[in-house]
Short mmCIF file of N, CA and C and ligand atoms in Angstrom, two decimals:
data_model
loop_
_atom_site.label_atom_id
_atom_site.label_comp_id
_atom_site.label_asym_id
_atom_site.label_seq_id
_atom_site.Cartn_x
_atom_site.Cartn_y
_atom_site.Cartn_z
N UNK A 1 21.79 6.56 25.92
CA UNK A 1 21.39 6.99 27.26
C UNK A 1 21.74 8.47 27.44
N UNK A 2 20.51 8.99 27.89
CA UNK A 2 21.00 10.60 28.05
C UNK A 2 22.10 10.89 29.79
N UNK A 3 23.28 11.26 29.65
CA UNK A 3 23.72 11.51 30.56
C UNK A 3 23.47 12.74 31.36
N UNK A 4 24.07 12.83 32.53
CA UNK A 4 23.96 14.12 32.85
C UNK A 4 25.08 15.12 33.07
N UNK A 5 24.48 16.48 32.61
CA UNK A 5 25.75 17.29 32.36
C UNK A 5 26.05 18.05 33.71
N UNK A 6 27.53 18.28 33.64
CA UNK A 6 27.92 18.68 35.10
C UNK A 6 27.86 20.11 34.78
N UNK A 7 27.95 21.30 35.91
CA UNK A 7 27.93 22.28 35.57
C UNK A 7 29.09 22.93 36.27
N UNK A 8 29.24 23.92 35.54
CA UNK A 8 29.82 25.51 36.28
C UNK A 8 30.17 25.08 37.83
N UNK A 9 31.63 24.95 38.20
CA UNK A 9 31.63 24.83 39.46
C UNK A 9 32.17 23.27 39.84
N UNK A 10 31.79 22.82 38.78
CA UNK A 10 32.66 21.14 39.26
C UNK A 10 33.83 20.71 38.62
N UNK A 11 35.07 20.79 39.52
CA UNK A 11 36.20 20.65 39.01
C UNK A 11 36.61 19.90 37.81
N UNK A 12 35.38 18.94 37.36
CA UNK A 12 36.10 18.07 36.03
C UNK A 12 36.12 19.27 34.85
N UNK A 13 35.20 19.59 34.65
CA UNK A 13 35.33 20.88 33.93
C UNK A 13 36.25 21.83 33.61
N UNK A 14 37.25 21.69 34.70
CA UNK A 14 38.49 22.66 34.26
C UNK A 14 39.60 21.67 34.84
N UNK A 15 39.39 20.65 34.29
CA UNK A 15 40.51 19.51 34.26
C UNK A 15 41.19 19.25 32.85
N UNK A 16 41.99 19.33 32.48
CA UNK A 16 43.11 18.97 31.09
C UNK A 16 42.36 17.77 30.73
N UNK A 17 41.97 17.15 29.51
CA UNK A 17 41.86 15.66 29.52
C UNK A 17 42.78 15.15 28.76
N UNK A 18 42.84 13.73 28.98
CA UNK A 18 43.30 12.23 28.23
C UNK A 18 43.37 12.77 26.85
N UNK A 19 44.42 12.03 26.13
CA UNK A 19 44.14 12.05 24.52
C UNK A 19 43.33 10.27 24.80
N UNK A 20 42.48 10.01 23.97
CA UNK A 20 42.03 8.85 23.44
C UNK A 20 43.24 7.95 22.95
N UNK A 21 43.34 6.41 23.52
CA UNK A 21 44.85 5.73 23.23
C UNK A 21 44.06 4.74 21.91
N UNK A 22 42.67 4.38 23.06
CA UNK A 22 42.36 3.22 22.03
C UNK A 22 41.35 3.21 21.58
N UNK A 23 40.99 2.94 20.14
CA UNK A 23 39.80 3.60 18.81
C UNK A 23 38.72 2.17 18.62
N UNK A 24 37.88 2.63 18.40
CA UNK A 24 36.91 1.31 17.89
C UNK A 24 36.55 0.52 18.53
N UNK A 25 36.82 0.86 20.08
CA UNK A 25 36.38 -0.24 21.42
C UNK A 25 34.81 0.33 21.50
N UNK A 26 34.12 -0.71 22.17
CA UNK A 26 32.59 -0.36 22.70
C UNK A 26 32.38 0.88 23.25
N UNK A 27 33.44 0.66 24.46
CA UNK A 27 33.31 2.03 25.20
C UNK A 27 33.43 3.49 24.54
N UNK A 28 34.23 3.51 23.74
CA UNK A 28 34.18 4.74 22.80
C UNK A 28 33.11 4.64 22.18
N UNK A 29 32.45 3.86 21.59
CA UNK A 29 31.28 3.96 20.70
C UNK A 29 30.26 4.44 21.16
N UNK A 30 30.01 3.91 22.73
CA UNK A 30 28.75 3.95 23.51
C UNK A 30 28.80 5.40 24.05
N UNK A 31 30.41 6.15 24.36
CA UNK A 31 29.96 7.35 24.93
C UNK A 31 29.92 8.35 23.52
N UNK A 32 30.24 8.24 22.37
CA UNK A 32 29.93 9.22 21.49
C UNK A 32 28.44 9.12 20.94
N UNK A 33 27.86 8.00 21.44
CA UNK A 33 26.33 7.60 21.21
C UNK A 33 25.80 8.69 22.13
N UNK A 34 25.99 8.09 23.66
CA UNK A 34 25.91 8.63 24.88
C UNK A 34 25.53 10.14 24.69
N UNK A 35 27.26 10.75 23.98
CA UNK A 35 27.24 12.43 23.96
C UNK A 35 25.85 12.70 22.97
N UNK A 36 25.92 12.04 21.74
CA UNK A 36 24.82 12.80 20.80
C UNK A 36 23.64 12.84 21.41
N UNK A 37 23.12 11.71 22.22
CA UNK A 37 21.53 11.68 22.43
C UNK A 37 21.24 12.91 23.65
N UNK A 38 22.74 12.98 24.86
CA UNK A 38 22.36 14.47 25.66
C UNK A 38 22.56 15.10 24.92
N UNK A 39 23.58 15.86 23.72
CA UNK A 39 23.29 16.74 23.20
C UNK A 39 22.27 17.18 22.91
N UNK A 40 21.43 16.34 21.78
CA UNK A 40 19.95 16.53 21.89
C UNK A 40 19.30 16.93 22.67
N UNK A 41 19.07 16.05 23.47
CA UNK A 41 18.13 16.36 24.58
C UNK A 41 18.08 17.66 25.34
N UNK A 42 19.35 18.13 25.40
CA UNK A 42 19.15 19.53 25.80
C UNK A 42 19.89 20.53 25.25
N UNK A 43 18.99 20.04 23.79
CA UNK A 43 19.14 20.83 22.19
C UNK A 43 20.57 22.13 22.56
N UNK A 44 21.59 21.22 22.57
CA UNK A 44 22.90 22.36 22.53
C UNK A 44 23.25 21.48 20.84
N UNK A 45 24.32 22.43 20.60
CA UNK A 45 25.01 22.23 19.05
C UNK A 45 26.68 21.86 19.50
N UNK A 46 26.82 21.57 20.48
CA UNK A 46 28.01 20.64 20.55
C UNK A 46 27.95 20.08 22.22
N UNK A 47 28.92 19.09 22.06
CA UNK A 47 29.21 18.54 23.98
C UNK A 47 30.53 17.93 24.19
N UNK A 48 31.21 18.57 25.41
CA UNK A 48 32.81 17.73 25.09
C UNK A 48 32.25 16.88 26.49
N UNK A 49 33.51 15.58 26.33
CA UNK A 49 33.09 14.76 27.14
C UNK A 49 33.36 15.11 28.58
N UNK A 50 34.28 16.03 28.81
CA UNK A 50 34.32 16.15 30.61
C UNK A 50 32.98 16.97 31.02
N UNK A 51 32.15 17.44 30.02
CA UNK A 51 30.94 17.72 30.70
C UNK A 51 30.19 16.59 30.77
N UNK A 52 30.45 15.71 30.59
CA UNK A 52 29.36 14.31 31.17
C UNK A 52 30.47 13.66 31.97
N UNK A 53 31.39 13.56 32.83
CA UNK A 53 31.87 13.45 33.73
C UNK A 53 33.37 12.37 33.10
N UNK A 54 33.59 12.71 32.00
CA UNK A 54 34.62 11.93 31.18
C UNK A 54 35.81 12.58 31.01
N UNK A 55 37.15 12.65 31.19
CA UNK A 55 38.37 13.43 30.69
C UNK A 55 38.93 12.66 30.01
N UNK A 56 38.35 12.43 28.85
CA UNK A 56 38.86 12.30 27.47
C UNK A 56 38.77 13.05 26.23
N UNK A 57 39.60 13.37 25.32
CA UNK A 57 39.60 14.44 24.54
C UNK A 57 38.27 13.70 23.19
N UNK A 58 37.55 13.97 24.05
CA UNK A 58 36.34 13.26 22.77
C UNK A 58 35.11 14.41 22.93
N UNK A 59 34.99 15.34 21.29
CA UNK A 59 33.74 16.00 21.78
C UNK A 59 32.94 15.43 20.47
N UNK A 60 31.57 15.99 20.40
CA UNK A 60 30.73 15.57 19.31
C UNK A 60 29.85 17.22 19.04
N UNK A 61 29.49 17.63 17.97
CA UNK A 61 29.25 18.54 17.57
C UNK A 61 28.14 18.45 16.62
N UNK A 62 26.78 19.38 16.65
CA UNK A 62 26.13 19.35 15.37
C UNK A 62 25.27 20.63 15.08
N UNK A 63 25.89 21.19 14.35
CA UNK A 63 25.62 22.63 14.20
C UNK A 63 23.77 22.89 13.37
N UNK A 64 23.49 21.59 13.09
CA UNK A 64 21.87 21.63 12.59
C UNK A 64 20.93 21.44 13.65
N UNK A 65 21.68 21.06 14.76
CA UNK A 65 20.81 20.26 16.21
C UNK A 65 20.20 19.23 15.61
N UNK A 66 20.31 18.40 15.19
CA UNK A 66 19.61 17.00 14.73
C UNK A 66 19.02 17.27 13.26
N UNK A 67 19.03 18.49 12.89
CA UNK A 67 18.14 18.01 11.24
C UNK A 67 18.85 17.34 10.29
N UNK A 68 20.00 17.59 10.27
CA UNK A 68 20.93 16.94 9.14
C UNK A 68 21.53 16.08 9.35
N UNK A 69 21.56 14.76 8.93
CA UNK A 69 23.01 13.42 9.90
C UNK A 69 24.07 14.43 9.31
N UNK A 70 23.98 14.68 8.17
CA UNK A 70 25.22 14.86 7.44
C UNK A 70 26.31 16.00 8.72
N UNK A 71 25.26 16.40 9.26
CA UNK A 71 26.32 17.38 9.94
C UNK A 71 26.68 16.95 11.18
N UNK A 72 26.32 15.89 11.93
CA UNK A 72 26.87 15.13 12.84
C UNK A 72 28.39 15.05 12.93
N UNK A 73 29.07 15.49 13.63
CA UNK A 73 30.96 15.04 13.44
C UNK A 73 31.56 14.79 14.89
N UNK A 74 32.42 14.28 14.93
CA UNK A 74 32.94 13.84 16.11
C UNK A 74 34.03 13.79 16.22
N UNK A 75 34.79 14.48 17.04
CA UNK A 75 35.99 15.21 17.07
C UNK A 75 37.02 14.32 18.18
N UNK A 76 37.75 13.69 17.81
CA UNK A 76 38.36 12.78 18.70
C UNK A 76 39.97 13.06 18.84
N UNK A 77 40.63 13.64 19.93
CA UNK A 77 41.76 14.27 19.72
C UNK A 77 42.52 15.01 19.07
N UNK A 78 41.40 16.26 18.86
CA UNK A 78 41.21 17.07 17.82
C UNK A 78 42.20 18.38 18.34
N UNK A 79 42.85 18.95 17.03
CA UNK A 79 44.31 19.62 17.14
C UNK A 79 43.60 20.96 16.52
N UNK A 80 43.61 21.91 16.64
CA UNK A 80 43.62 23.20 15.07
C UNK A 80 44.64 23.41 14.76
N UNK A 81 44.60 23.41 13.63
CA UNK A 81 45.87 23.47 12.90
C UNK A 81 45.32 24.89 12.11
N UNK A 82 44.21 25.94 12.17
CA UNK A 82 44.33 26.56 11.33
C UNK A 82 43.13 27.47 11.54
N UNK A 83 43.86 29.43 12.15
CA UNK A 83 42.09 30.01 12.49
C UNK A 83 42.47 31.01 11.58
N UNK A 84 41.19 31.85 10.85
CA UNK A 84 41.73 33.09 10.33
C UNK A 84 40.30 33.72 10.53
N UNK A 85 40.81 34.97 10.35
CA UNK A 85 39.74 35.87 10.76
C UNK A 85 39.26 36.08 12.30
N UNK A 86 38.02 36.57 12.22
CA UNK A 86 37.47 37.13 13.20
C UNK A 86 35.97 37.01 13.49
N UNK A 87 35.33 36.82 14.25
CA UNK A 87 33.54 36.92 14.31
C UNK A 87 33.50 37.04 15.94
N UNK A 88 32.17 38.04 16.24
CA UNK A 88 32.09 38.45 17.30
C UNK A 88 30.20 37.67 17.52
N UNK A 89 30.24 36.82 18.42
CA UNK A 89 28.90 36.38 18.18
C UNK A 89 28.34 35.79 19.72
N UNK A 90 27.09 35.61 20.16
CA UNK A 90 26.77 34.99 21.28
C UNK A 90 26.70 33.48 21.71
N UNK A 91 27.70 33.37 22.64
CA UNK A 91 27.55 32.30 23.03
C UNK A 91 27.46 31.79 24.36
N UNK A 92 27.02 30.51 24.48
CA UNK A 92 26.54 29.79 25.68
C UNK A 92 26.79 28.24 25.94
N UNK A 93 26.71 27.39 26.74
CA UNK A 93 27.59 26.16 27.22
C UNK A 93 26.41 25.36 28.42
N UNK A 94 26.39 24.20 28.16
CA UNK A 94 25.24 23.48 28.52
C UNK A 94 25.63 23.73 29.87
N UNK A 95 27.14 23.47 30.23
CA UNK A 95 27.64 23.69 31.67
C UNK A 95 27.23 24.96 32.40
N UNK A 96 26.58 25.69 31.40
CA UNK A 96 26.70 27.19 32.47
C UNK A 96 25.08 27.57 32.15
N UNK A 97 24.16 26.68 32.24
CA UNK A 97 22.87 27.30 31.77
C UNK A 97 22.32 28.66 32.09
N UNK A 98 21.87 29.07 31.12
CA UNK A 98 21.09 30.39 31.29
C UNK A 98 21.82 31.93 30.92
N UNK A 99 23.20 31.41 30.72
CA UNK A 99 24.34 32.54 30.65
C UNK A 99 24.52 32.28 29.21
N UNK A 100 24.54 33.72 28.58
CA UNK A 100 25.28 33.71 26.97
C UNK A 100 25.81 35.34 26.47
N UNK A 101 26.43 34.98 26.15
CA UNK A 101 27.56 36.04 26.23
C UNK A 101 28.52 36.32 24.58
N UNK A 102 28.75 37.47 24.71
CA UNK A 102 29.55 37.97 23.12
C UNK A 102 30.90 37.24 23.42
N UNK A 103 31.14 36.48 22.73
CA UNK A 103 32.72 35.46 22.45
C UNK A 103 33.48 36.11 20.99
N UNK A 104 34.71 36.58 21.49
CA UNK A 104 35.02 36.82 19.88
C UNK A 104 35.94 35.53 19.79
N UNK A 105 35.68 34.91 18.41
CA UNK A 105 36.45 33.46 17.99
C UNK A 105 37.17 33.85 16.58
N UNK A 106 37.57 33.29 16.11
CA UNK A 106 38.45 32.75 15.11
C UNK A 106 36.88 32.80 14.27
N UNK A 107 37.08 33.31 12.75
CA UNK A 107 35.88 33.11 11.86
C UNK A 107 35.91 31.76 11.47
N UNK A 108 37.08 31.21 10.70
CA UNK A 108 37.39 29.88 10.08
C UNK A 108 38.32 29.25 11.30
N UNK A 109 38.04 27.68 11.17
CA UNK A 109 38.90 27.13 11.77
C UNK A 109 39.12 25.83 11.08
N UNK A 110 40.25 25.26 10.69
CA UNK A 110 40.71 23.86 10.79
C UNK A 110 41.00 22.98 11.80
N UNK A 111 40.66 21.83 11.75
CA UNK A 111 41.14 20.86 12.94
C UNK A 111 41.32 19.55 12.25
N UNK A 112 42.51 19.06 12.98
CA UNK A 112 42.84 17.81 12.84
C UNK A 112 42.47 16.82 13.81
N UNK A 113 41.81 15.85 13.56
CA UNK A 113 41.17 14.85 14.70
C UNK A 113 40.86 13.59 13.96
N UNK A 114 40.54 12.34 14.73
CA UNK A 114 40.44 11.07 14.88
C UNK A 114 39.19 10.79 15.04
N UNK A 115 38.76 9.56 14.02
CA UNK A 115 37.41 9.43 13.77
C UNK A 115 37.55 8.32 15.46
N UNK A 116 36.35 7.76 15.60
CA UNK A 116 35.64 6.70 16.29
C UNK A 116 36.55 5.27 16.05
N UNK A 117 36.95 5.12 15.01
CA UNK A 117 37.78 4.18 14.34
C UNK A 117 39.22 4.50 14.72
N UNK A 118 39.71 5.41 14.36
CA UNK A 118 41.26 6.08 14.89
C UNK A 118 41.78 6.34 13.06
N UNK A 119 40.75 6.81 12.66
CA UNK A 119 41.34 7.24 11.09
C UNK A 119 41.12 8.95 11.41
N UNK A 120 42.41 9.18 10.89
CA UNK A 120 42.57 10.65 11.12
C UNK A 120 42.09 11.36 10.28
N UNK A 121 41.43 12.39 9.76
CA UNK A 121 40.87 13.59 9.15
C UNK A 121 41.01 14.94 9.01
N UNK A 122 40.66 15.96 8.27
CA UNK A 122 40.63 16.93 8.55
C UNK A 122 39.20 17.67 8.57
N UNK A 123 38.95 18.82 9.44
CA UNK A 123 37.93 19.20 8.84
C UNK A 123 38.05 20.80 9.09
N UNK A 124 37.33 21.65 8.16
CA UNK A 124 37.32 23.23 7.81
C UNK A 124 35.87 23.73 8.25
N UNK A 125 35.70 24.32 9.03
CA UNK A 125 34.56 25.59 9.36
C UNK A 125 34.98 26.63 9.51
N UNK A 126 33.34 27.41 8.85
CA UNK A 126 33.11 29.07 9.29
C UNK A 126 32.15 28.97 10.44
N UNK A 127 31.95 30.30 10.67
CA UNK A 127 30.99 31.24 11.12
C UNK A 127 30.50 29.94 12.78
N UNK A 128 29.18 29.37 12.67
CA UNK A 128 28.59 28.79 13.67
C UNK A 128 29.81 27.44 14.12
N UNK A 129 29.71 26.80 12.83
CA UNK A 129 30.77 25.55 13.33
C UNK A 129 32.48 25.63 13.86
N UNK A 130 32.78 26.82 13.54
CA UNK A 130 34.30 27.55 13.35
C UNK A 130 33.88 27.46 15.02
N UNK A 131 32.87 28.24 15.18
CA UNK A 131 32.63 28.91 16.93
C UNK A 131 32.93 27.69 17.99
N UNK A 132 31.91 26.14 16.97
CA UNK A 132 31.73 25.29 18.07
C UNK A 132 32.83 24.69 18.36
N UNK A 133 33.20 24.18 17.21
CA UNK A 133 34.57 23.48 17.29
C UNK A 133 35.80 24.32 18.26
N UNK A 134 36.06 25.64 18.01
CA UNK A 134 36.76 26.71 18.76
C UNK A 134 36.59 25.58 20.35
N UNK A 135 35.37 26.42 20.99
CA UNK A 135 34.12 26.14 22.16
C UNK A 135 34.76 24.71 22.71
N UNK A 136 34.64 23.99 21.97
CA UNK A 136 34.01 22.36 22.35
C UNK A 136 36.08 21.76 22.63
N UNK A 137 36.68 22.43 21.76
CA UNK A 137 38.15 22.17 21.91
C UNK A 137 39.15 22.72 22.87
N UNK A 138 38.21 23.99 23.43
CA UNK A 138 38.79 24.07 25.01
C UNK A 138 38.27 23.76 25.79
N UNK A 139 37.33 23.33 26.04
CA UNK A 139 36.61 22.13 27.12
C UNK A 139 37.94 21.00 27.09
N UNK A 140 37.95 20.34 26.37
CA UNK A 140 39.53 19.08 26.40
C UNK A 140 40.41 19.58 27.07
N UNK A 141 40.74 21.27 27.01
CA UNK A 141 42.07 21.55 27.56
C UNK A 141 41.34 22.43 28.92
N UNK A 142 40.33 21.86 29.68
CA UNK A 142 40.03 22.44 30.53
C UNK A 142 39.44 24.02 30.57
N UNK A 143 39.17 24.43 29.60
CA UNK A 143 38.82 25.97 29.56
C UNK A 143 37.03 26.33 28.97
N UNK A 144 36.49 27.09 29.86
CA UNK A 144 35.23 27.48 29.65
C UNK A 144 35.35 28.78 28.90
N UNK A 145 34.32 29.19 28.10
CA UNK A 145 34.25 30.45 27.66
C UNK A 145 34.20 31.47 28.36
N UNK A 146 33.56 31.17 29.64
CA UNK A 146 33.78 32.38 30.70
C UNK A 146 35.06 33.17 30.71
N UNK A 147 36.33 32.35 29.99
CA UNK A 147 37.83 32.77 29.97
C UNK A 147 38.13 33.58 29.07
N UNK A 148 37.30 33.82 27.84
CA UNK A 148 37.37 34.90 26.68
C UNK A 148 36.30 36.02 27.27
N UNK A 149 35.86 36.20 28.26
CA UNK A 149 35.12 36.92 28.77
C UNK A 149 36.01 38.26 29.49
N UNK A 150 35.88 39.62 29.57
CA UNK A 150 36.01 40.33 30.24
C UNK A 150 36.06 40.20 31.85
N UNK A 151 37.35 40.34 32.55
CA UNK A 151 37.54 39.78 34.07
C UNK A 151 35.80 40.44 34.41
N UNK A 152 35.55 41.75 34.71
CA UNK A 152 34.37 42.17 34.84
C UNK A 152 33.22 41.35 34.55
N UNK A 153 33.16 40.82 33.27
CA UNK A 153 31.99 40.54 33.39
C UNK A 153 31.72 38.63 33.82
N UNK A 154 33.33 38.33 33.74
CA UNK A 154 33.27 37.20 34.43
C UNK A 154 33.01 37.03 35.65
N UNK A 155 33.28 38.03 36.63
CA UNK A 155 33.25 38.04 38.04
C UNK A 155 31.75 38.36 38.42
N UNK A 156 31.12 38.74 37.23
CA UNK A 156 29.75 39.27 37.44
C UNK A 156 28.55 37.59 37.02
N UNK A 157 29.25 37.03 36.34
CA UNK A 157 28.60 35.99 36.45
C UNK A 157 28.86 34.92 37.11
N UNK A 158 30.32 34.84 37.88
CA UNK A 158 30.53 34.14 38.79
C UNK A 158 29.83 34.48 40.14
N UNK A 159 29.69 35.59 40.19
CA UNK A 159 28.41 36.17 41.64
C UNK A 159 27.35 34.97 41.65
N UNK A 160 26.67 35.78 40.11
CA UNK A 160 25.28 35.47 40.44
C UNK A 160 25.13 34.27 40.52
N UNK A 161 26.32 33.19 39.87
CA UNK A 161 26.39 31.82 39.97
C UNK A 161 26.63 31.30 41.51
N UNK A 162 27.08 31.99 42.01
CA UNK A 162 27.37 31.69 43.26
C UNK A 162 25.89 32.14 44.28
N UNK A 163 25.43 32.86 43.92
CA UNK A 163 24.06 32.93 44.62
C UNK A 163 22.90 31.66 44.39
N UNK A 164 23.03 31.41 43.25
CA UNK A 164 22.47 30.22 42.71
C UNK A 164 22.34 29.13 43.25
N UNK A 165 23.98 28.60 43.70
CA UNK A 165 24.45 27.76 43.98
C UNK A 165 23.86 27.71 45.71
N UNK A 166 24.26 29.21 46.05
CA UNK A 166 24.03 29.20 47.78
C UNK A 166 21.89 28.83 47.69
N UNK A 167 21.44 29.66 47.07
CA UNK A 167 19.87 29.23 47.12
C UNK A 167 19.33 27.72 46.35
N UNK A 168 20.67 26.95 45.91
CA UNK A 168 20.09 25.77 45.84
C UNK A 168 19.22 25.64 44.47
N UNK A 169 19.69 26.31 43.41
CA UNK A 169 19.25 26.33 42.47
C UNK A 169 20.58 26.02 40.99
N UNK A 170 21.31 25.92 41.24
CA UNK A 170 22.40 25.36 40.44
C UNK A 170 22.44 23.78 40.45
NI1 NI B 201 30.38 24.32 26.46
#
């Protein structure tokens, strides 16, 4: 079922979430189903769950947008344990449509996280996936990219968001 994503402006979004207690229940299954098919649908390359109205540390990520299963992953109380480097690149967040912006991230990143099952893993990205995973792992701890943003140019898109909002178009 495609859910719907909350945006820019609604407090779950910059809420801390839940670690995940319990693995391999329906309900976990159905919302990491849940996350992939909105992901799709409004072709983003990752989704954490408090943007579909969930505060649980559960995001899902796919840096091919659907061409590859293989690159499907799902990040379930996911830790980094490990950034190096540097990349300066554009990015954007289903929550904040229409806005995309230079993010500097971590080039490589490691993370430690919990499958669907509750079997723990590791996994290593560069460049695009390094970004999402970065992205998608402060959503859990309540944080939008707007926060690696320049106060300036955050306040400049909090305006126009706020005009948006007042004309009924957010
Ligand atoms: Ni996002």
């Amino acid at each position: 079922m495609v859910l719907g994503i909350r945006k820019y402006g609604d407090p779950v979004l910059e809420t801390p979430c839940e670690k995940v207690v319990q693995f391999a229940t329906a309900d976990l299954k159905n919302l990491v189903f849940d996350m992939f098919e909105t992901m799709y649908a409004n072709k983003g390359v990752g989704l954490a769950a408090p943007q579909v109205g969930v505060l649980q540390q559960v995001t899902v990520i796919d840096t091919s947008a659907g061409e590859d299963p293989d690159a499907r992953l799902v990040l379930i109380n996911p830790e980094i344990v490990g950034l190096e480097g540097q990349q300066l690149g554009e990015e954007g967040c289903l929550s904040i449509p229409g806005f995309r912006e230079d993010v500097r991230r971590a080039m490589t990143a490691r993370v430690k996280a919990f499958d669907v099952e509750g079997k723990e893993f590791e996994v290593s990205g560069e460049e695009l996936l390094a970004r999402a995973m970065q992205h998608e792992i402060d959503h859990l701890h309540g944080i939008l990219f707007l926060k690696h943003l320049s106060p300036l140019k955050r306040d400049l898109i909090r305006r126009k968001i706020s005009k948006l909002v007042k004309a009924g178009e957010w």
